[in-house]
Short mmCIF file of C-alpha atoms in Angstrom, two decimals:
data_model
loop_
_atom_site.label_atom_id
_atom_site.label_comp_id
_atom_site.label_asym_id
_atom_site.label_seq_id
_atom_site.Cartn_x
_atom_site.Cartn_y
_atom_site.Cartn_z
CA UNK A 566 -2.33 -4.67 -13.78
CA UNK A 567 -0.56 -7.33 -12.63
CA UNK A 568 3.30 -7.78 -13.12
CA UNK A 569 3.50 -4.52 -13.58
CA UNK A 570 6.44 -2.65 -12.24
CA UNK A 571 5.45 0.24 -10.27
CA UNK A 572 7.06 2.75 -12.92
CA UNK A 573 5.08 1.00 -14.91
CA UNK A 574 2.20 2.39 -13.25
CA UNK A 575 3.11 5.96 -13.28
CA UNK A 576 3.20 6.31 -16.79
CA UNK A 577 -0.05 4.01 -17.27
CA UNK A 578 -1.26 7.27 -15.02
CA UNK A 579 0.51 9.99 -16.95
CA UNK A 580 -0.72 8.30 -20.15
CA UNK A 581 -4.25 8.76 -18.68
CA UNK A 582 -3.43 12.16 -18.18
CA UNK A 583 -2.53 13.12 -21.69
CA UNK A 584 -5.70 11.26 -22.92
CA UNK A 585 -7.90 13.57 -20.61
CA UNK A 586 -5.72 16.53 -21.86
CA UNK A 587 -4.83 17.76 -17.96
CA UNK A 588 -0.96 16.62 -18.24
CA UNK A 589 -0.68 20.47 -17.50
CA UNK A 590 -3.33 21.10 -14.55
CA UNK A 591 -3.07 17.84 -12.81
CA UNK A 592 0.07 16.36 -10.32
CA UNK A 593 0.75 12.85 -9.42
CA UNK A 594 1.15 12.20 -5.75
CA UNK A 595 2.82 8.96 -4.73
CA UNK A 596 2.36 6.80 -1.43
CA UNK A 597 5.50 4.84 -1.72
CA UNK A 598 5.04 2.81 1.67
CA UNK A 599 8.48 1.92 1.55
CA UNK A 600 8.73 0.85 4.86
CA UNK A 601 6.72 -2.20 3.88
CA UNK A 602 9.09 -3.60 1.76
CA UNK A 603 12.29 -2.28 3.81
CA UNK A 604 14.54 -4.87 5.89
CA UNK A 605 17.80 -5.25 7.52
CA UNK A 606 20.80 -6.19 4.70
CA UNK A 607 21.34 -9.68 5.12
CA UNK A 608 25.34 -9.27 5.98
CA UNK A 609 24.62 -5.71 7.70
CA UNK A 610 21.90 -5.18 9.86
CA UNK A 611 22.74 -1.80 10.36
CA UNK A 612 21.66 -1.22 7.00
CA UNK A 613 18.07 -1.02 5.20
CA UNK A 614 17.45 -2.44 1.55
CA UNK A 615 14.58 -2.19 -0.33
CA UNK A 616 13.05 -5.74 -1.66
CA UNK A 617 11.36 -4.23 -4.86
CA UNK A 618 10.43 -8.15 -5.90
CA UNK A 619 7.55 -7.11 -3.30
CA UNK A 620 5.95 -5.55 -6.70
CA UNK A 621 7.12 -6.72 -9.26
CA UNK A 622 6.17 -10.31 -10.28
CA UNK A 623 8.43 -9.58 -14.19
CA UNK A 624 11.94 -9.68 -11.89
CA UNK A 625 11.93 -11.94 -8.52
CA UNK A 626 15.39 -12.35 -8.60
CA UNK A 627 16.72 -8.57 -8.23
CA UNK A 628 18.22 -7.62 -5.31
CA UNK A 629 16.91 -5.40 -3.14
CA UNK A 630 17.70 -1.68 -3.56
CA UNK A 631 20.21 0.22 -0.99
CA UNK A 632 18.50 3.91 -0.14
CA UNK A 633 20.93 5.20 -2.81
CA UNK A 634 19.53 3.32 -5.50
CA UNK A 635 16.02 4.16 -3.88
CA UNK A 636 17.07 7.91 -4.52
CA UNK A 637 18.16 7.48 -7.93
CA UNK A 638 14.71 5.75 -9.24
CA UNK A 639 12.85 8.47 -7.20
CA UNK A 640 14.64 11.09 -9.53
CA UNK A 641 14.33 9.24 -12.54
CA UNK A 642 9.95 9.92 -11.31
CA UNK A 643 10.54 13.39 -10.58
CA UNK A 644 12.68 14.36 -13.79
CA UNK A 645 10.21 12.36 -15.88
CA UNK A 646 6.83 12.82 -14.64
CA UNK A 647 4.71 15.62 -13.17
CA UNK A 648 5.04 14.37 -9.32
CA UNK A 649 4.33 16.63 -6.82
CA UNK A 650 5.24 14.55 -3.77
CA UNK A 651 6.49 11.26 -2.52
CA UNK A 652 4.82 9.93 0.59
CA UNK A 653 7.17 7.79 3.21
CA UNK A 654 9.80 7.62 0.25
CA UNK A 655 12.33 5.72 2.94
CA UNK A 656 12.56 3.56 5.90
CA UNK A 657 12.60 5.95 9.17
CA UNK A 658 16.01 5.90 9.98
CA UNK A 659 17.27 6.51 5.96
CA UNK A 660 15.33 10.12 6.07
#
């Protein structure tokens, strides 16, 4: 699966899901590690970004995430898909 974004890989999963006809039974969990791909904002250290070109080969050039852009894509998962819980979502200090 390579190059593939990791929303991507949810629905890959929740497609998988449907196929096997447990869309309703079964729950995604998520181990988002983000504090492997966290750092320290280039012009404020203070502050934590999230380097998302860590996974995804399609877009190497987009800038990290702030942990309010982090929240929004973790919504658009939860609205969309059947995800039951996000492990280590943020960087310690963004909790």
């Amino acid at each position: 699966m390579t190059g593939e974004t990791p929303l991507d890989v949810v629905k890959i999963v929740y497609d998988a899901m449907k196929l096997a006809s447990v869309e309703e039974q079964a729950k995604i969990a998520i181990d988002t590690a983000a504090p492997t791909f966290a750092k320290p904002h280039e012009e404020e250290e203070e502050t934590t970004v999230y380097d998302l070109n860590h996974f995804d080969a399609k877009s190497k050039d987009a800038p990290p995430k702030s942990a309010d852009e982090m929240v929004e894509a973790y919504m658009e998962l939860l609205l969309n898909f059947p995800v039951m819980t996000l492990e280590d979502p943020f960087h310690g200090k963004d909790v």
